Short mmCIF file of C-alpha atoms in Angstrom, two decimals:
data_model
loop_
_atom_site.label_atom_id
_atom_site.label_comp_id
_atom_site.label_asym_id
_atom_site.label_seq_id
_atom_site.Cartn_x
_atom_site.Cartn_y
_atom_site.Cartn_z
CA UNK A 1 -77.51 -67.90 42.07
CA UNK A 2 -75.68 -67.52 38.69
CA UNK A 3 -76.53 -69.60 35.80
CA UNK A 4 -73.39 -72.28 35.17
CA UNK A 5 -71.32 -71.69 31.91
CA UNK A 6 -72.35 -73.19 29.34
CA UNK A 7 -68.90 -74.26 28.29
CA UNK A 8 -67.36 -75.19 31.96
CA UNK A 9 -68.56 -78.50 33.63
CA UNK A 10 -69.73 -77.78 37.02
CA UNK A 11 -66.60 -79.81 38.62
CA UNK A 12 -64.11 -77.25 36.65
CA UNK A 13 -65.99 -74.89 37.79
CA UNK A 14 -65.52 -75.58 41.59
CA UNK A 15 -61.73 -76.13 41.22
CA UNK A 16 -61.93 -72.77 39.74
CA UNK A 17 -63.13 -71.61 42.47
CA UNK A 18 -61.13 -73.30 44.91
CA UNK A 19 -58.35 -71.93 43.24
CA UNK A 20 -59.48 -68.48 43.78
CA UNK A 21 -60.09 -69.01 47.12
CA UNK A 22 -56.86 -70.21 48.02
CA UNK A 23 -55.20 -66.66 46.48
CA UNK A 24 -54.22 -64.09 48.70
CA UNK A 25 -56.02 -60.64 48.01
CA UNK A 26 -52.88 -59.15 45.84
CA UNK A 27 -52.70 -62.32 44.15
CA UNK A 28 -56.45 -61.72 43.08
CA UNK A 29 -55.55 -58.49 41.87
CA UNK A 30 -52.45 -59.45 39.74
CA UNK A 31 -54.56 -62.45 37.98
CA UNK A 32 -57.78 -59.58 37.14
CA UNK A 33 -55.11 -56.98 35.64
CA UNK A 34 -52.75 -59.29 34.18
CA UNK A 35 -56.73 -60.53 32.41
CA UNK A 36 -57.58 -56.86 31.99
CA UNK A 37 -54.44 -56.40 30.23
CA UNK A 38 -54.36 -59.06 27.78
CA UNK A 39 -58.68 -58.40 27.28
CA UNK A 40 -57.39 -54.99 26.05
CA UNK A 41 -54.88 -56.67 23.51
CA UNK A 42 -56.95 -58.32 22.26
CA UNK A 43 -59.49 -55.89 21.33
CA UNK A 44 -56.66 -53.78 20.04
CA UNK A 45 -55.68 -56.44 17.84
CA UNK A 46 -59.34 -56.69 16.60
CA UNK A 47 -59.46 -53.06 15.74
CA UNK A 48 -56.14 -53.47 13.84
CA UNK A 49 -57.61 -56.88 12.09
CA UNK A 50 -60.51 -54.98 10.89
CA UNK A 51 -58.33 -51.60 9.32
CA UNK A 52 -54.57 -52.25 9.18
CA UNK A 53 -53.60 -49.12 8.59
CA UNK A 54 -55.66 -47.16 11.43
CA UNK A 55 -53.80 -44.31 13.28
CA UNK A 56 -52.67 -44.25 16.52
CA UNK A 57 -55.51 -41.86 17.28
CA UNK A 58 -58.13 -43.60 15.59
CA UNK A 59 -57.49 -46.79 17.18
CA UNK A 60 -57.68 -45.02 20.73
CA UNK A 61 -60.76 -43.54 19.82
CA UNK A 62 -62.41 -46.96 18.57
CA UNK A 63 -60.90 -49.11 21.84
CA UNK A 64 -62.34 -46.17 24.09
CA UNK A 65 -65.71 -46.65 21.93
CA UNK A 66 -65.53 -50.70 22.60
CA UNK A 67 -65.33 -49.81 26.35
CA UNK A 68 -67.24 -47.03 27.10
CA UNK A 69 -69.69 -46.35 23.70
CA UNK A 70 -69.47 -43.51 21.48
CA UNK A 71 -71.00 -40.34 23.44
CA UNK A 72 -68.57 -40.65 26.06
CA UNK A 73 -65.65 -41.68 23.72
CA UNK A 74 -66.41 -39.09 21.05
CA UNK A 75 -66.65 -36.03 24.22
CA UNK A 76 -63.49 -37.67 25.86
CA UNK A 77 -61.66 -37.23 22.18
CA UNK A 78 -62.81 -34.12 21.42
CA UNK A 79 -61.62 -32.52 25.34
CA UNK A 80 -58.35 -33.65 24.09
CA UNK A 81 -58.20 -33.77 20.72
CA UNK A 82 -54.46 -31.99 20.48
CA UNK A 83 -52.97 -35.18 22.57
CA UNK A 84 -50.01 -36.75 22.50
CA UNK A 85 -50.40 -40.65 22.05
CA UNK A 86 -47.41 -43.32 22.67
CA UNK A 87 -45.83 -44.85 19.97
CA UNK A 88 -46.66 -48.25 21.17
CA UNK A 89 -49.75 -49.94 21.82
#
């Protein structure tokens, strides 16, 4: 059994999870990525917070270091080091 959040009372939490019970599978999906998607703003908008004028690159390279730690960032960056990045993140 999972411990309860510390900042959630424990009836929130079961209408919580009545509410995710009552979503279809898709629907499931759609809430995680639509969460995944604004998780990764976020820490893109921490990176930027901490060095304003960061390059595109650089900011990949420390959001891939958030998620996955240096080694694998570092040998990720370096397989593709000649890459083209968007203009918009």
């Amino acid at each position: 059994m999972q411990p309860l959040p510390l900042d959630t009372s424990p009836d929130a939490l079961n209408k919580m999870h009545e509410f995710a019970r009552a979503l279809s599978p898709s629907e499931r999906l759609e809430k995680l990525l639509s969460l995944m998607s604004c998780l990764a703003e976020l820490a893109i908008a921490a990176i930027r917070a901490e060095d304003p004028d960061i390059s595109k690159k650089e900011l990949y390279l420390r959001y891939a270091e958030r998620l996955h730690g240096r080694e694998i960032a570092e040998t990720v960056f370096r397989q593709i080091a000649d890459a083209k990045f968007p203009n918009d993140v």
